[in-house]
Amino acid sequence: MNKIDQLFSNRGDRKLLSLYFCAGCPTADGTADILMTLQRRGVDMVEVGIPFSDPMADGPVIQDAATRALRGGMTLRRIFDQLRTIKDRLTMPTVLMGYLNPILQYGIEDFCRSCAECGVSGAIIPDLPFDDYLKYVKPVADRHNVRIIMLITPETSDERIRQIDQNTDGFIYMVSSAATTGAQKEFDKAKQEYFRRIADMGLRNPRMIGFGISNRQTFESATALAAGAIIGSKFVTLLNESANADEALDRLYDALGK
């Protein structure tokens, strides 16, 4: 069974925590070590960012991390090389998150094959058009048992949400707002109404909420109406400040009241 599917099947009522960091930041060769630390510390799932020169959905924190990683020589091929060294020890679901251009340059077939070979359970490609996913990417990903995770926003129509739900597996990534990534202190009434509206749709796939989660209040607001929460900018900031995944995680857990 795909590790993402296994995670959601076995979670019971537990609210899941998924973290994002950019491969190659804060150090060029630290991706594997960070992953193993997060696994040891009980993080449920991790998204590893593929650095790209034009990350249109990302705020300044993640843009800066991607720039630093690219300057350090990080590439998609190098990410796979590092992941390959821990594939037999990596039991935590790991998802690559990156834009379409580097993946197309690598090749869709080669990308999905490398994911399977390196213990990667899924991929999030924010600028992948849904119709192209259905026609070109889904058949290849399914063949390699790689879950392609699609994003929805408050502006996504119910019809498109149901299409995504019917044609994907793993989970649906609920973006909390149409803005770029970045920590927020609280979610306003409109965002909470959006969370509730999607929860009431009775979708087949579980949902994870991301963008803006940085403290106990936003974490609890998100997880009240979804399977869990995804934290990116806050963890990237802490990781860059400490250059130590254990210390960054200690500070994050303190902010979340965990």
mmCIF file with all atom_site columns, C-alpha atoms in Angstrom, residues 12 35 46 54 60 73 131 133 255:
data_model
loop_
_atom_site.group_PDB
_atom_site.id
_atom_site.type_symbol
_atom_site.label_atom_id
_atom_site.label_alt_id
_atom_site.label_comp_id
_atom_site.label_asym_id
_atom_site.label_entity_id
_atom_site.label_seq_id
_atom_site.pdbx_PDB_ins_code
_atom_site.Cartn_x
_atom_site.Cartn_y
_atom_site.Cartn_z
_atom_site.occupancy
_atom_site.B_iso_or_equiv
_atom_site.pdbx_formal_charge
_atom_site.auth_seq_id
_atom_site.auth_comp_id
_atom_site.auth_asym_id
_atom_site.auth_atom_id
_atom_site.pdbx_PDB_model_num
ATOM 1 C CA . GLY A 1 12  ? -8.038 7.048  13.649  1.00 0.00 ? 12  GLY A CA 1
ATOM 2 C CA . LEU A 1 35  ? 14.006 13.800 6.948   1.00 0.00 ? 35  LEU A CA 1
ATOM 3 C CA . VAL A 1 46  ? 6.897  15.662 5.030   1.00 0.00 ? 46  VAL A CA 1
ATOM 4 C CA . ASP A 1 54  ? 10.050 31.350 -10.162 1.00 0.00 ? 54  ASP A CA 1
ATOM 5 C CA . PRO A 1 60  ? 9.163  35.461 0.630   1.00 0.00 ? 60  PRO A CA 1
ATOM 6 C CA . GLY A 1 73  ? 23.720 23.677 -6.473  1.00 0.00 ? 73  GLY A CA 1
ATOM 7 C CA . ASP A 1 131 ? -6.676 18.313 -17.627 1.00 0.00 ? 131 ASP A CA 1
ATOM 8 C CA . TYR A 1 133 ? -2.786 15.696 -15.098 1.00 0.00 ? 133 TYR A CA 1
ATOM 9 C CA . ALA A 1 255 ? 4.411  27.403 19.150  1.00 0.00 ? 255 ALA A CA 1
#
